[in-house]
Amino acid sequence: MENTQENPASQNPTPAEDNARQSADTVNAAAQAPQGAPADAPAAQQAAPNEAEAALAEAQATIATLKEEFLRAKAETENVRRRSQEDVAKAHKFAIENFAENLLPVLDSLEAALADQSSDLTKVREGVELTLRQLTGALEKGRVIAVNPVGEKFDPHRHQAISMVPAEQDPNTVVSVLQKGYVIADRVLRPALVTVAAPK
């Protein structure tokens, strides 16, 4: 009769068998590990160029946007500069036109005086006074103001002293005006010719 009883040695492997089995498991694991790595490597290698291309495209888009903004700002600056130059030119032109327009009544009065054959000196004087008022008004509209500094302290920026004279006024006080000065918008066109009180 055949003995079917299992060998106890097969149920309890020897240390040598355990070592052999562990070595086999290690070899199998080592053989299986590289199989997954090559599958992931191409994906990683493909992702890197895609990210670089995306970054490059984004940088190029940013550069294009900045270039467009720069060109727009440059064009706007040129427009502002051109408009400013035109405004300044128009201001000078219209200022001269306004001043000339204010002088036309003075010209009319002078021509009328020359055409008058009257020998009445009173009438002639009245005409001259009227013309002078017209001229003064035209100058004032152009912001040209007369300087008549009698009794004021001498100002070398606005006055030109011709001489120093004995006077009751304080020293360096304007005693008389030989010729009026004129200023335009606080800028001296012509200093007033004056005499100044001498020190006592």
CSV table of C-alpha atoms in Angstrom, one decimal:
chain,number,residue,atom,x,y,z
A,1,MET,CA,0.0,0.0,0.0
A,2,GLU,CA,1.4,3.4,-1.1
A,3,ASN,CA,2.2,5.8,1.7
A,4,THR,CA,0.3,9.0,1.1
A,5,GLN,CA,1.4,10.8,4.3
A,6,GLU,CA,3.1,14.1,3.5
A,7,ASN,CA,6.7,14.6,4.3
A,8,PRO,CA,7.0,16.8,7.3
A,9,ALA,CA,10.1,18.3,5.8
A,10,SER,CA,8.0,19.8,3.0
A,11,GLN,CA,5.8,21.6,5.4
A,12,ASN,CA,8.8,23.0,7.4
A,13,PRO,CA,11.3,24.3,4.8
A,14,THR,CA,14.9,24.4,5.8
A,15,PRO,CA,16.8,27.7,6.1
A,16,ALA,CA,18.5,27.0,2.8
A,17,GLU,CA,15.1,26.7,1.1
A,18,ASP,CA,14.0,30.0,2.7
A,19,ASN,CA,17.1,31.8,1.4
A,20,ALA,CA,16.6,30.4,-2.0
A,21,ARG,CA,13.0,31.5,-2.1
A,22,GLN,CA,13.9,35.1,-0.9
A,23,SER,CA,16.6,35.3,-3.5
A,24,ALA,CA,14.1,34.3,-6.2
A,25,ASP,CA,11.6,36.9,-5.0
A,26,THR,CA,14.2,39.6,-5.0
A,27,VAL,CA,15.2,38.7,-8.6
A,28,ASN,CA,11.6,38.7,-9.7
A,29,ALA,CA,11.0,42.1,-8.1
A,30,ALA,CA,14.1,43.5,-9.7
A,31,ALA,CA,13.1,42.1,-13.0
A,32,GLN,CA,9.6,43.7,-12.8
A,33,ALA,CA,10.7,47.1,-11.5
A,34,PRO,CA,12.3,48.5,-14.7
A,35,GLN,CA,9.2,47.6,-16.7
A,36,GLY,CA,7.2,50.5,-15.2
A,37,ALA,CA,10.0,53.1,-15.4
A,38,PRO,CA,10.4,53.3,-19.1
A,39,ALA,CA,6.6,53.8,-19.4
A,40,ASP,CA,6.7,57.0,-17.3
A,41,ALA,CA,10.0,58.4,-18.7
A,42,PRO,CA,8.7,59.4,-22.2
A,43,ALA,CA,5.7,61.2,-20.6
A,44,ALA,CA,8.0,63.2,-18.4
A,45,GLN,CA,10.3,64.0,-21.3
A,46,GLN,CA,7.4,65.1,-23.4
A,47,ALA,CA,5.9,67.2,-20.6
A,48,ALA,CA,9.1,69.3,-20.2
A,49,PRO,CA,9.2,70.6,-23.9
A,50,ASN,CA,5.4,71.4,-23.6
A,51,GLU,CA,5.9,73.5,-20.5
A,52,ALA,CA,8.8,75.3,-22.2
A,53,GLU,CA,6.8,76.0,-25.3
A,54,ALA,CA,3.9,77.3,-23.2
A,55,ALA,CA,6.2,79.6,-21.2
A,56,LEU,CA,7.8,80.9,-24.5
A,57,ALA,CA,4.4,81.5,-26.0
A,58,GLU,CA,3.3,83.4,-22.9
A,59,ALA,CA,6.5,85.5,-22.9
A,60,GLN,CA,6.0,86.3,-26.6
A,61,ALA,CA,2.4,87.4,-25.9
A,62,THR,CA,3.6,89.6,-23.1
A,63,ILE,CA,6.2,91.2,-25.3
A,64,ALA,CA,3.7,91.8,-28.0
A,65,THR,CA,1.3,93.5,-25.5
A,66,LEU,CA,4.0,95.7,-24.1
A,67,LYS,CA,5.2,96.7,-27.5
A,68,GLU,CA,1.6,97.6,-28.5
A,69,GLU,CA,1.2,99.7,-25.3
A,70,PHE,CA,4.5,101.4,-25.9
A,71,LEU,CA,3.6,102.3,-29.5
A,72,ARG,CA,0.2,103.6,-28.4
A,73,ALA,CA,1.8,105.7,-25.6
A,74,LYS,CA,4.4,107.1,-28.0
A,75,ALA,CA,1.7,108.1,-30.5
A,76,GLU,CA,-0.3,109.7,-27.8
A,77,THR,CA,2.8,111.7,-26.6
A,78,GLU,CA,3.4,112.9,-30.1
A,79,ASN,CA,-0.2,114.0,-30.4
A,80,VAL,CA,0.0,115.9,-27.1
A,81,ARG,CA,3.2,117.6,-28.2
A,82,ARG,CA,1.8,118.6,-31.6
A,83,ARG,CA,-1.4,119.9,-30.0
A,84,SER,CA,0.7,121.9,-27.5
A,85,GLN,CA,2.7,123.5,-30.2
A,86,GLU,CA,-0.4,124.3,-32.1
A,87,ASP,CA,-2.0,125.9,-29.0
A,88,VAL,CA,1.1,128.0,-28.3
A,89,ALA,CA,1.2,129.2,-32.0
A,90,LYS,CA,-2.5,130.0,-31.9
A,91,ALA,CA,-2.1,131.9,-28.6
A,92,HIS,CA,0.6,134.0,-30.0
A,93,LYS,CA,-1.3,134.6,-33.2
A,94,PHE,CA,-4.6,135.5,-31.5
A,95,ALA,CA,-2.8,137.7,-29.0
A,96,ILE,CA,-1.2,139.8,-31.7
A,97,GLU,CA,-4.5,139.9,-33.6
A,98,ASN,CA,-6.4,141.1,-30.5
A,99,PHE,CA,-3.7,143.8,-29.8
A,100,ALA,CA,-3.8,145.0,-33.4
A,101,GLU,CA,-7.6,145.1,-33.3
A,102,ASN,CA,-7.5,147.3,-30.2
A,103,LEU,CA,-5.1,149.7,-32.0
A,104,LEU,CA,-7.4,150.2,-35.0
A,105,PRO,CA,-9.6,152.8,-33.3
A,106,VAL,CA,-6.5,154.8,-32.5
A,107,LEU,CA,-5.5,154.7,-36.1
A,108,ASP,CA,-9.0,155.8,-37.1
A,109,SER,CA,-8.8,158.8,-34.7
A,110,LEU,CA,-5.4,159.9,-36.0
A,111,GLU,CA,-6.5,159.7,-39.6
A,112,ALA,CA,-9.7,161.7,-38.8
A,113,ALA,CA,-7.5,164.3,-37.0
A,114,LEU,CA,-5.3,164.7,-40.1
A,115,ALA,CA,-8.4,165.0,-42.3
A,116,ASP,CA,-9.9,167.8,-40.1
A,117,GLN,CA,-9.2,171.2,-41.7
A,118,SER,CA,-10.5,173.0,-38.6
A,119,SER,CA,-8.2,175.6,-37.0
A,120,ASP,CA,-9.9,175.3,-33.6
A,121,LEU,CA,-7.1,174.4,-31.2
A,122,THR,CA,-9.6,173.4,-28.5
A,123,LYS,CA,-11.1,170.9,-30.8
A,124,VAL,CA,-7.7,169.6,-31.9
A,125,ARG,CA,-6.7,169.2,-28.2
A,126,GLU,CA,-9.9,167.3,-27.4
A,127,GLY,CA,-9.2,165.0,-30.4
A,128,VAL,CA,-5.6,164.3,-29.2
A,129,GLU,CA,-6.8,163.6,-25.6
A,130,LEU,CA,-9.4,161.2,-27.0
A,131,THR,CA,-6.8,159.5,-29.1
A,132,LEU,CA,-4.5,159.2,-26.1
A,133,ARG,CA,-7.2,157.6,-24.0
A,134,GLN,CA,-7.9,155.1,-26.8
A,135,LEU,CA,-4.2,154.3,-27.1
A,136,THR,CA,-3.9,153.9,-23.3
A,137,GLY,CA,-6.9,151.6,-23.3
A,138,ALA,CA,-5.6,149.5,-26.1
A,139,LEU,CA,-2.3,149.1,-24.2
A,140,GLU,CA,-4.0,148.2,-21.0
A,141,LYS,CA,-6.0,145.5,-22.8
A,142,GLY,CA,-2.7,144.1,-23.9
A,143,ARG,CA,-1.6,144.2,-20.3
A,144,VAL,CA,0.9,147.1,-21.0
A,145,ILE,CA,0.8,149.3,-17.9
A,146,ALA,CA,2.5,152.7,-17.5
A,147,VAL,CA,4.9,153.1,-14.5
A,148,ASN,CA,4.8,156.6,-12.9
A,149,PRO,CA,6.6,156.1,-9.6
A,150,VAL,CA,6.7,159.6,-8.1
A,151,GLY,CA,7.1,159.3,-4.3
A,152,GLU,CA,8.0,155.7,-4.4
A,153,LYS,CA,11.3,154.2,-3.3
A,154,PHE,CA,13.8,153.9,-6.1
A,155,ASP,CA,13.8,150.4,-7.6
A,156,PRO,CA,16.7,149.7,-9.9
A,157,HIS,CA,14.7,146.9,-11.6
A,158,ARG,CA,11.9,149.3,-12.7
A,159,HIS,CA,13.5,152.7,-12.6
A,160,GLN,CA,16.5,154.3,-14.2
A,161,ALA,CA,18.0,157.2,-12.2
A,162,ILE,CA,19.2,160.2,-14.3
A,163,SER,CA,20.4,162.3,-11.3
A,164,MET,CA,20.2,162.8,-7.6
A,165,VAL,CA,18.7,166.1,-6.5
A,166,PRO,CA,18.2,167.8,-3.1
A,167,ALA,CA,14.7,167.2,-1.9
A,168,GLU,CA,12.5,167.1,1.2
A,169,GLN,CA,11.7,163.4,0.5
A,170,ASP,CA,13.5,160.6,2.1
A,171,PRO,CA,16.8,159.6,0.4
A,172,ASN,CA,16.4,157.3,-2.6
A,173,THR,CA,12.9,158.4,-3.1
A,174,VAL,CA,11.7,159.2,-6.7
A,175,VAL,CA,11.3,163.0,-6.9
A,176,SER,CA,10.2,163.3,-10.5
A,177,VAL,CA,9.6,161.2,-13.6
A,178,LEU,CA,11.2,162.4,-16.8
A,179,GLN,CA,9.8,159.6,-18.9
A,180,LYS,CA,7.2,157.0,-17.9
A,181,GLY,CA,8.2,153.3,-17.9
A,182,TYR,CA,6.0,150.4,-19.0
A,183,VAL,CA,5.6,146.9,-17.9
A,184,ILE,CA,3.8,144.0,-19.5
A,185,ALA,CA,2.5,141.3,-17.2
A,186,ASP,CA,5.0,142.4,-14.5
A,187,ARG,CA,7.9,142.3,-17.0
A,188,VAL,CA,9.6,145.6,-17.6
A,189,LEU,CA,9.4,146.8,-21.2
A,190,ARG,CA,11.0,150.1,-20.4
A,191,PRO,CA,12.3,151.5,-17.1
A,192,ALA,CA,11.0,154.9,-16.0
A,193,LEU,CA,13.6,157.7,-16.2
A,194,VAL,CA,13.6,159.4,-12.8
A,195,THR,CA,15.4,161.8,-10.5
A,196,VAL,CA,16.1,160.6,-7.0
A,197,ALA,CA,16.3,162.4,-3.7
A,198,ALA,CA,19.9,162.8,-2.6
A,199,PRO,CA,21.0,161.8,0.9
A,200,LYS,CA,20.7,164.6,3.5
